[in-house]
Amino acid sequence: LHIKVEMFDTPKNIEHWEHFHGFPDGKVAQAATMAQDVNHDGFVDLPETEPVSGTTMVPLDADPAKMNIPNNTYPVADGNGYYEYEIDVPLTELQENFKKAFGSTDLQLDKRVVYVHGVPESIKLPDTVKGCVMDYDTHTTLPIAAGK
Ligand SMILES: [Cu+2]
């Protein structure tokens, strides 16, 4: 599986978590919009994306097939907020781990959405923003872009 992501104008000089998200039951995921800001704090945090986008499935990091979400091997934006991520993923290994997590080898990529996350620590986020993953706080997990 060949994956390529090119991003412009992201928050610069920080790592950006990125994954595809979706529903294990095969429901078609949609990218969240501001309509998902149900607590009206001005941010669509990770939990708020879940009703329309489903759960975090596969990381677009240094080794997607491992499906280890919390780590530090995601792409880092340059001083202009640009990055390019490109990787060949061993499909059989990914499918084995996908089946362990979600019960099927069928990735159903046409039903998933890709999220890019990450804002600088210097941004003050209100306590209403949720979505910590293990030791990673909401600055790491806050979505900044999503697309089919
Ligand atoms: Cu994600």
Tab-separated table of N, CA and C and ligand atoms in Angstrom:
chain	number	residue	atom	x	y	z
A	1	LEU	N	0.864	-1.186	0.000
A	1	LEU	CA	0.000	0.000	0.000
A	1	LEU	C	0.897	1.232	0.000
A	2	HIS	N	0.727	2.064	-1.000
A	2	HIS	CA	1.525	3.275	-1.093
A	2	HIS	C	0.692	4.464	-0.602
A	3	ILE	N	1.259	5.214	0.320
A	3	ILE	CA	0.536	6.353	0.900
A	3	ILE	C	1.372	7.608	0.723
A	4	LYS	N	0.727	8.665	0.270
A	4	LYS	CA	1.414	9.951	0.167
A	4	LYS	C	0.497	11.053	0.689
A	5	VAL	N	1.060	11.879	1.544
A	5	VAL	CA	0.339	13.041	2.079
A	5	VAL	C	1.246	14.247	1.923
A	6	GLU	N	0.730	15.309	1.349
A	6	GLU	CA	1.477	16.556	1.255
A	6	GLU	C	0.629	17.643	1.896
A	7	MET	N	1.222	18.360	2.836
A	7	MET	CA	0.465	19.364	3.576
A	7	MET	C	1.163	20.723	3.517
A	8	PHE	N	0.346	21.747	3.357
A	8	PHE	CA	0.819	23.129	3.349
A	8	PHE	C	0.170	23.885	4.509
A	9	ASP	N	0.880	24.861	5.024
A	9	ASP	CA	0.302	25.798	5.994
A	9	ASP	C	-0.199	25.131	7.274
A	10	THR	N	0.462	24.067	7.673
A	10	THR	CA	0.164	23.516	8.997
A	10	THR	C	0.986	24.305	10.022
A	11	PRO	N	0.664	24.176	11.312
A	11	PRO	CA	1.542	24.785	12.313
A	11	PRO	C	2.975	24.293	12.115
A	12	LYS	N	3.887	25.265	12.004
A	12	LYS	CA	5.260	24.976	11.589
A	12	LYS	C	6.110	24.390	12.707
A	13	ASN	N	7.122	23.657	12.295
A	13	ASN	CA	8.182	23.150	13.184
A	13	ASN	C	7.678	22.242	14.307
A	14	ILE	N	6.529	21.621	14.100
A	14	ILE	CA	6.088	20.626	15.083
A	14	ILE	C	5.677	19.350	14.346
A	15	GLU	N	5.656	18.268	15.128
A	15	GLU	CA	5.225	16.978	14.594
A	15	GLU	C	3.712	16.976	14.418
A	16	HIS	N	3.263	16.312	13.363
A	16	HIS	CA	1.822	16.212	13.114
A	16	HIS	C	1.379	14.751	13.058
A	17	TRP	N	0.663	14.351	14.097
A	17	TRP	CA	0.017	13.042	14.038
A	17	TRP	C	-0.923	13.033	12.837
A	18	GLU	N	-1.003	11.912	12.153
A	18	GLU	CA	-1.941	11.745	11.035
A	18	GLU	C	-2.321	10.279	10.968
A	19	HIS	N	-3.577	10.043	10.655
A	19	HIS	CA	-4.113	8.667	10.637
A	19	HIS	C	-5.265	8.622	9.660
A	20	PHE	N	-5.659	7.395	9.294
A	20	PHE	CA	-7.030	7.328	8.807
A	20	PHE	C	-7.935	6.834	9.923
A	21	HIS	N	-9.108	7.442	9.947
A	21	HIS	CA	-10.137	7.142	10.936
A	21	HIS	C	-11.323	6.507	10.221
A	22	GLY	N	-12.096	5.736	10.950
A	22	GLY	CA	-13.264	5.126	10.327
A	22	GLY	C	-14.055	4.297	11.310
A	23	PHE	N	-15.086	3.669	10.767
A	23	PHE	CA	-15.985	2.840	11.572
A	23	PHE	C	-15.708	1.370	11.280
A	24	PRO	N	-15.397	0.584	12.320
A	24	PRO	CA	-15.155	-0.847	12.092
A	24	PRO	C	-16.331	-1.563	11.427
A	25	ASP	N	-17.553	-1.072	11.637
A	25	ASP	CA	-18.715	-1.746	11.048
A	25	ASP	C	-18.933	-1.380	9.576
A	26	GLY	N	-18.060	-0.559	9.016
A	26	GLY	CA	-18.162	-0.265	7.593
A	26	GLY	C	-19.004	0.943	7.239
A	27	LYS	N	-19.569	1.598	8.271
A	27	LYS	CA	-20.273	2.850	8.003
A	27	LYS	C	-19.314	3.838	7.333
A	28	VAL	N	-19.823	4.628	6.410
A	28	VAL	CA	-18.981	5.575	5.688
A	28	VAL	C	-18.635	6.753	6.605
A	29	ALA	N	-17.359	6.994	6.805
A	29	ALA	CA	-16.913	8.113	7.634
A	29	ALA	C	-16.943	9.412	6.831
A	30	GLN	N	-17.226	10.497	7.523
A	30	GLN	CA	-17.192	11.830	6.919
A	30	GLN	C	-16.219	12.694	7.713
A	31	ALA	N	-15.631	13.648	7.044
A	31	ALA	CA	-14.773	14.607	7.733
A	31	ALA	C	-15.636	15.502	8.618
A	32	ALA	N	-15.170	15.746	9.821
A	32	ALA	CA	-15.893	16.633	10.731
A	32	ALA	C	-15.891	18.068	10.187
A	33	THR	N	-16.917	18.801	10.551
A	33	THR	CA	-16.989	20.244	10.269
A	33	THR	C	-17.236	20.958	11.598
A	34	MET	N	-17.361	22.268	11.571
A	34	MET	CA	-17.645	22.991	12.810
A	34	MET	C	-18.993	22.575	13.408
A	35	ALA	N	-19.843	21.931	12.612
A	35	ALA	CA	-21.107	21.424	13.155
A	35	ALA	C	-20.878	20.386	14.252
A	36	GLN	N	-19.673	19.783	14.250
A	36	GLN	CA	-19.364	18.791	15.289
A	36	GLN	C	-18.865	19.445	16.585
A	37	ASP	N	-18.752	20.766	16.610
A	37	ASP	CA	-18.334	21.449	17.844
A	37	ASP	C	-19.533	21.532	18.782
A	38	VAL	N	-19.896	20.382	19.365
A	38	VAL	CA	-21.151	20.301	20.115
A	38	VAL	C	-21.116	21.100	21.414
A	39	ASN	N	-19.927	21.309	21.984
A	39	ASN	CA	-19.869	22.118	23.212
A	39	ASN	C	-19.557	23.595	22.921
A	40	HIS	N	-19.496	23.948	21.643
A	40	HIS	CA	-19.366	25.350	21.217
A	40	HIS	C	-18.189	26.070	21.872
A	41	ASP	N	-17.063	25.359	21.983
A	41	ASP	CA	-15.864	26.022	22.509
A	41	ASP	C	-14.951	26.530	21.389
A	42	GLY	N	-15.380	26.364	20.154
A	42	GLY	CA	-14.595	26.856	19.028
A	42	GLY	C	-13.594	25.852	18.477
A	43	PHE	N	-13.526	24.678	19.089
A	43	PHE	CA	-12.611	23.631	18.645
A	43	PHE	C	-13.397	22.346	18.391
A	44	VAL	N	-13.043	21.651	17.328
A	44	VAL	CA	-13.575	20.303	17.126
A	44	VAL	C	-12.487	19.340	17.574
A	45	ASP	N	-12.651	18.836	18.793
A	45	ASP	CA	-11.605	17.967	19.332
A	45	ASP	C	-11.823	16.520	18.876
A	46	LEU	N	-10.894	15.662	19.259
A	46	LEU	CA	-10.945	14.276	18.799
A	46	LEU	C	-12.254	13.571	19.172
A	47	PRO	N	-12.707	13.651	20.431
A	47	PRO	CA	-13.978	12.988	20.751
A	47	PRO	C	-15.154	13.525	19.920
A	48	GLU	N	-15.119	14.809	19.609
A	48	GLU	CA	-16.236	15.377	18.831
A	48	GLU	C	-16.242	14.884	17.385
A	49	THR	N	-15.099	14.427	16.883
A	49	THR	CA	-15.070	13.913	15.504
A	49	THR	C	-15.676	12.519	15.401
A	50	GLU	N	-15.682	11.794	16.517
A	50	GLU	CA	-15.990	10.363	16.451
A	50	GLU	C	-17.374	10.020	15.907
A	51	PRO	N	-18.433	10.787	16.227
A	51	PRO	CA	-19.749	10.406	15.684
A	51	PRO	C	-19.810	10.402	14.152
A	52	VAL	N	-19.047	11.255	13.499
A	52	VAL	CA	-19.094	11.300	12.029
A	52	VAL	C	-17.891	10.618	11.378
A	53	SER	N	-16.780	10.552	12.103
A	53	SER	CA	-15.530	10.053	11.502
A	53	SER	C	-15.094	8.701	12.040
A	54	GLY	N	-15.682	8.255	13.119
A	54	GLY	CA	-15.290	6.982	13.695
A	54	GLY	C	-14.032	7.095	14.532
A	55	THR	N	-13.348	5.984	14.664
A	55	THR	CA	-12.212	5.890	15.570
A	55	THR	C	-10.882	5.970	14.820
A	56	THR	N	-9.830	6.269	15.550
A	56	THR	CA	-8.483	6.268	14.976
A	56	THR	C	-8.099	4.838	14.599
A	57	MET	N	-7.709	4.651	13.350
A	57	MET	CA	-7.429	3.288	12.893
A	57	MET	C	-5.955	3.036	12.606
A	58	VAL	N	-5.418	3.696	11.600
A	58	VAL	CA	-4.051	3.386	11.152
A	58	VAL	C	-3.220	4.663	11.123
A	59	PRO	N	-2.067	4.651	11.807
A	59	PRO	CA	-1.211	5.835	11.828
A	59	PRO	C	-0.435	5.978	10.519
A	60	LEU	N	-0.314	7.202	10.053
A	60	LEU	CA	0.574	7.494	8.927
A	60	LEU	C	1.869	8.026	9.530
A	61	ASP	N	2.616	7.067	10.093
A	61	ASP	CA	3.861	7.370	10.797
A	61	ASP	C	4.987	6.604	10.123
A	62	ALA	N	6.056	6.317	10.863
A	62	ALA	CA	7.200	5.635	10.260
A	62	ALA	C	6.924	4.169	9.954
A	63	ASP	N	5.921	3.584	10.604
A	63	ASP	CA	5.620	2.161	10.395
A	63	ASP	C	4.121	1.912	10.573
A	64	PRO	N	3.323	2.325	9.596
A	64	PRO	CA	1.863	2.207	9.723
A	64	PRO	C	1.380	0.795	10.029
A	65	ALA	N	2.047	-0.211	9.475
A	65	ALA	CA	1.577	-1.590	9.633
A	65	ALA	C	1.564	-2.041	11.085
A	66	LYS	N	2.384	-1.411	11.927
A	66	LYS	CA	2.415	-1.772	13.350
A	66	LYS	C	1.165	-1.282	14.078
A	67	MET	N	0.501	-0.292	13.514
A	67	MET	CA	-0.709	0.266	14.126
A	67	MET	C	-0.511	0.649	15.587
A	68	ASN	N	0.620	1.269	15.859
A	68	ASN	CA	0.912	1.793	17.188
A	68	ASN	C	0.684	3.308	17.138
A	69	ILE	N	-0.449	3.755	17.667
A	69	ILE	CA	-0.857	5.148	17.483
A	69	ILE	C	0.017	6.154	18.239
A	70	PRO	N	0.185	5.976	19.571
A	70	PRO	CA	0.920	7.024	20.306
A	70	PRO	C	2.430	6.858	20.143
A	71	ASN	N	3.032	7.685	19.323
A	71	ASN	CA	4.483	7.630	19.166
A	71	ASN	C	4.979	8.928	18.553
A	72	ASN	N	6.300	8.987	18.374
A	72	ASN	CA	6.941	10.227	17.915
A	72	ASN	C	7.547	10.105	16.525
A	73	THR	N	6.961	9.270	15.674
A	73	THR	CA	7.548	9.070	14.347
A	73	THR	C	6.659	9.616	13.236
A	74	TYR	N	5.811	10.549	13.573
A	74	TYR	CA	4.977	11.217	12.559
A	74	TYR	C	5.782	12.344	11.897
A	75	PRO	N	5.318	12.814	10.745
A	75	PRO	CA	6.071	13.871	10.056
A	75	PRO	C	6.105	15.191	10.839
A	76	VAL	N	7.164	15.932	10.591
A	76	VAL	CA	7.366	17.231	11.232
A	76	VAL	C	7.321	18.310	10.146
A	77	ALA	N	6.501	19.326	10.369
A	77	ALA	CA	6.400	20.424	9.398
A	77	ALA	C	7.652	21.286	9.451
A	78	ASP	N	8.027	21.821	8.295
A	78	ASP	CA	9.190	22.712	8.261
A	78	ASP	C	8.791	24.134	8.695
A	79	GLY	N	9.697	25.058	8.525
A	79	GLY	CA	9.472	26.429	8.976
A	79	GLY	C	8.379	27.169	8.230
A	80	ASN	N	7.943	26.593	7.114
A	80	ASN	CA	6.807	27.157	6.377
A	80	ASN	C	5.512	26.392	6.617
A	81	GLY	N	5.564	25.406	7.501
A	81	GLY	CA	4.377	24.605	7.760
A	81	GLY	C	4.126	23.543	6.710
A	82	TYR	N	5.164	23.234	5.942
A	82	TYR	CA	5.030	22.247	4.868
A	82	TYR	C	5.633	20.920	5.288
A	83	TYR	N	4.986	19.845	4.856
A	83	TYR	CA	5.669	18.553	4.899
A	83	TYR	C	5.126	17.640	3.823
A	84	GLU	N	5.959	16.661	3.500
A	84	GLU	CA	5.567	15.618	2.572
A	84	GLU	C	5.850	14.294	3.244
A	85	TYR	N	4.852	13.440	3.224
A	85	TYR	CA	4.968	12.111	3.831
A	85	TYR	C	4.663	11.087	2.764
A	86	GLU	N	5.555	10.142	2.598
A	86	GLU	CA	5.348	9.125	1.567
A	86	GLU	C	5.943	7.825	2.057
A	87	ILE	N	5.185	6.736	1.916
A	87	ILE	CA	5.668	5.464	2.458
A	87	ILE	C	5.025	4.293	1.730
A	88	ASP	N	5.759	3.205	1.652
A	88	ASP	CA	5.213	1.932	1.201
A	88	ASP	C	4.952	1.068	2.432
A	89	VAL	N	3.726	0.633	2.582
A	89	VAL	CA	3.326	-0.134	3.756
A	89	VAL	C	3.155	-1.595	3.352
A	90	PRO	N	3.798	-2.515	4.084
A	90	PRO	CA	3.574	-3.942	3.793
A	90	PRO	C	2.116	-4.320	4.081
A	91	LEU	N	1.388	-4.593	3.018
A	91	LEU	CA	-0.070	-4.719	3.140
A	91	LEU	C	-0.482	-5.909	4.003
A	92	THR	N	0.206	-7.040	3.832
A	92	THR	CA	-0.195	-8.230	4.592
A	92	THR	C	-0.038	-8.001	6.088
A	93	GLU	N	1.080	-7.382	6.486
A	93	GLU	CA	1.294	-7.098	7.910
A	93	GLU	C	0.235	-6.125	8.425
A	94	LEU	N	-0.058	-5.110	7.628
A	94	LEU	CA	-1.093	-4.151	8.046
A	94	LEU	C	-2.442	-4.849	8.201
A	95	GLN	N	-2.767	-5.697	7.244
A	95	GLN	CA	-4.064	-6.384	7.314
A	95	GLN	C	-4.150	-7.315	8.516
A	96	GLU	N	-3.025	-7.965	8.855
A	96	GLU	CA	-3.027	-8.829	10.047
A	96	GLU	C	-3.316	-8.020	11.305
A	97	ASN	N	-2.647	-6.882	11.429
A	97	ASN	CA	-2.863	-6.060	12.624
A	97	ASN	C	-4.220	-5.372	12.608
A	98	PHE	N	-4.687	-5.042	11.400
A	98	PHE	CA	-6.015	-4.434	11.289
A	98	PHE	C	-7.084	-5.434	11.731
A	99	LYS	N	-6.883	-6.697	11.370
A	99	LYS	CA	-7.851	-7.720	11.779
A	99	LYS	C	-7.846	-7.906	13.295
A	100	LYS	N	-6.651	-7.871	13.900
A	100	LYS	CA	-6.588	-7.991	15.368
A	100	LYS	C	-7.361	-6.866	16.041
A	101	ALA	N	-7.267	-5.671	15.478
A	101	ALA	CA	-7.904	-4.513	16.107
A	101	ALA	C	-9.378	-4.393	15.761
A	102	PHE	N	-9.717	-4.688	14.513
A	102	PHE	CA	-11.066	-4.353	14.040
A	102	PHE	C	-11.831	-5.528	13.439
A	103	GLY	N	-11.231	-6.732	13.470
A	103	GLY	CA	-11.978	-7.925	13.104
A	103	GLY	C	-12.069	-8.250	11.633
A	104	SER	N	-11.330	-7.511	10.809
A	104	SER	CA	-11.407	-7.770	9.366
A	104	SER	C	-10.097	-7.355	8.712
A	105	THR	N	-9.744	-8.053	7.631
A	105	THR	CA	-8.561	-7.646	6.872
A	105	THR	C	-8.896	-6.577	5.838
A	106	ASP	N	-10.190	-6.279	5.704
A	106	ASP	CA	-10.628	-5.334	4.665
A	106	ASP	C	-10.489	-3.898	5.172
A	107	LEU	N	-9.525	-3.161	4.643
A	107	LEU	CA	-9.256	-1.799	5.111
A	107	LEU	C	-10.366	-0.818	4.738
A	108	GLN	N	-11.128	-1.139	3.687
A	108	GLN	CA	-12.250	-0.285	3.239
A	108	GLN	C	-11.839	1.185	3.136
A	109	LEU	N	-10.742	1.417	2.451
A	109	LEU	CA	-10.185	2.775	2.391
A	109	LEU	C	-11.152	3.790	1.798
A	110	ASP	N	-12.059	3.327	0.955
A	110	ASP	CA	-13.035	4.255	0.355
A	110	ASP	C	-14.025	4.786	1.380
A	111	LYS	N	-14.052	4.180	2.563
A	111	LYS	CA	-15.003	4.603	3.605
A	111	LYS	C	-14.314	5.344	4.752
A	112	ARG	N	-13.045	5.620	4.599
A	112	ARG	CA	-12.289	6.247	5.693
A	112	ARG	C	-12.043	7.730	5.413
A	113	VAL	N	-11.620	8.419	6.453
A	113	VAL	CA	-11.170	9.810	6.313
A	113	VAL	C	-9.777	9.929	6.911
A	114	VAL	N	-8.992	10.837	6.374
A	114	VAL	CA	-7.649	11.081	6.895
A	114	VAL	C	-7.672	12.342	7.750
A	115	TYR	N	-7.094	12.236	8.918
A	115	TYR	CA	-6.962	13.385	9.818
A	115	TYR	C	-5.498	13.741	10.010
A	116	VAL	N	-5.251	15.037	10.074
A	116	VAL	CA	-3.958	15.560	10.491
A	116	VAL	C	-4.203	16.339	11.784
A	117	HIS	N	-3.295	16.178	12.722
A	117	HIS	CA	-3.466	16.754	14.057
A	117	HIS	C	-2.251	17.609	14.428
A	118	GLY	N	-2.422	18.391	15.481
A	118	GLY	CA	-1.266	19.006	16.112
A	118	GLY	C	-1.204	20.508	16.031
A	119	VAL	N	-1.248	21.146	17.206
A	119	VAL	CA	-1.049	22.590	17.323
A	119	VAL	C	0.076	22.829	18.328
A	120	PRO	N	0.719	23.994	18.259
A	120	PRO	CA	1.861	24.241	19.158
A	120	PRO	C	1.449	24.283	20.631
A	121	GLU	N	2.388	23.887	21.478
A	121	GLU	CA	2.154	23.948	22.928
A	121	GLU	C	1.848	25.368	23.390
A	122	SER	N	2.303	26.354	22.610
A	122	SER	CA	2.117	27.746	23.010
A	122	SER	C	0.659	28.201	22.912
A	123	ILE	N	-0.167	27.447	22.193
A	123	ILE	CA	-1.586	27.809	22.093
A	123	ILE	C	-2.311	27.350	23.353
A	124	LYS	N	-3.039	28.286	23.951
A	124	LYS	CA	-3.797	27.947	25.162
A	124	LYS	C	-5.123	27.322	24.744
A	125	LEU	N	-5.302	26.053	25.083
A	125	LEU	CA	-6.547	25.360	24.765
A	125	LEU	C	-7.427	25.317	26.001
A	126	PRO	N	-8.714	25.569	25.845
A	126	PRO	CA	-9.601	25.507	27.014
A	126	PRO	C	-9.719	24.078	27.542
A	127	ASP	N	-10.105	23.976	28.816
A	127	ASP	CA	-10.243	22.651	29.432
A	127	ASP	C	-11.333	21.811	28.781
A	128	THR	N	-12.195	22.474	28.013
A	128	THR	CA	-13.259	21.736	27.330
A	128	THR	C	-12.744	20.938	26.146
A	129	VAL	N	-11.520	21.224	25.711
A	129	VAL	CA	-10.911	20.439	24.635
A	129	VAL	C	-10.392	19.127	25.225
A	130	LYS	N	-10.881	18.020	24.684
A	130	LYS	CA	-10.521	16.692	25.193
A	130	LYS	C	-9.757	15.918	24.117
A	131	GLY	N	-9.282	14.744	24.498
A	131	GLY	CA	-8.656	13.881	23.512
A	131	GLY	C	-7.221	13.506	23.816
A	132	CYS	N	-6.843	13.473	25.110
A	132	CYS	CA	-5.501	13.004	25.445
A	132	CYS	C	-5.373	11.523	25.104
A	133	VAL	N	-4.218	11.134	24.585
A	133	VAL	CA	-3.948	9.727	24.285
A	133	VAL	C	-2.667	9.351	25.017
A	134	MET	N	-2.792	8.534	26.043
A	134	MET	CA	-1.668	8.186	26.919
A	134	MET	C	-0.978	9.473	27.387
A	135	ASP	N	0.322	9.608	27.128
A	135	ASP	CA	1.029	10.792	27.622
A	135	ASP	C	0.901	11.993	26.698
A	136	TYR	N	0.185	11.852	25.609
A	136	TYR	CA	0.092	12.935	24.622
A	136	TYR	C	-1.144	13.776	24.892
A	137	ASP	N	-0.957	15.066	24.997
A	137	ASP	CA	-2.072	15.920	25.375
A	137	ASP	C	-2.816	16.444	24.143
A	138	THR	N	-3.773	17.326	24.416
A	138	THR	CA	-4.677	17.745	23.352
A	138	THR	C	-3.986	18.590	22.282
A	139	HIS	N	-2.827	19.170	22.578
A	139	HIS	CA	-2.095	19.883	21.520
A	139	HIS	C	-1.660	18.913	20.419
A	140	THR	N	-1.327	17.702	20.825
A	140	THR	CA	-0.901	16.681	19.858
A	140	THR	C	-2.090	16.110	19.091
A	141	THR	N	-3.217	15.940	19.769
A	141	THR	CA	-4.331	15.207	19.155
A	141	THR	C	-5.393	16.091	18.519
A	142	LEU	N	-5.332	17.401	18.741
A	142	LEU	CA	-6.364	18.264	18.178
A	142	LEU	C	-6.316	18.208	16.647
A	143	PRO	N	-7.446	17.882	16.011
A	143	PRO	CA	-7.448	17.847	14.543
A	143	PRO	C	-7.246	19.231	13.944
A	144	ILE	N	-6.464	19.294	12.867
A	144	ILE	CA	-6.294	20.559	12.146
A	144	ILE	C	-6.739	20.447	10.693
A	145	ALA	N	-6.915	19.229	10.207
A	145	ALA	CA	-7.370	19.037	8.829
A	145	ALA	C	-7.943	17.638	8.692
A	146	ALA	N	-8.907	17.511	7.793
A	146	ALA	CA	-9.495	16.196	7.532
A	146	ALA	C	-9.988	16.165	6.100
A	147	GLY	N	-9.920	14.995	5.510
A	147	GLY	CA	-10.420	14.858	4.144
A	147	GLY	C	-10.668	13.414	3.798
A	148	LYS	N	-11.473	13.211	2.775
A	148	LYS	CA	-11.726	11.853	2.299
A	148	LYS	C	-10.487	11.309	1.622
B	1	CU	CU	-6.005	10.888	13.700
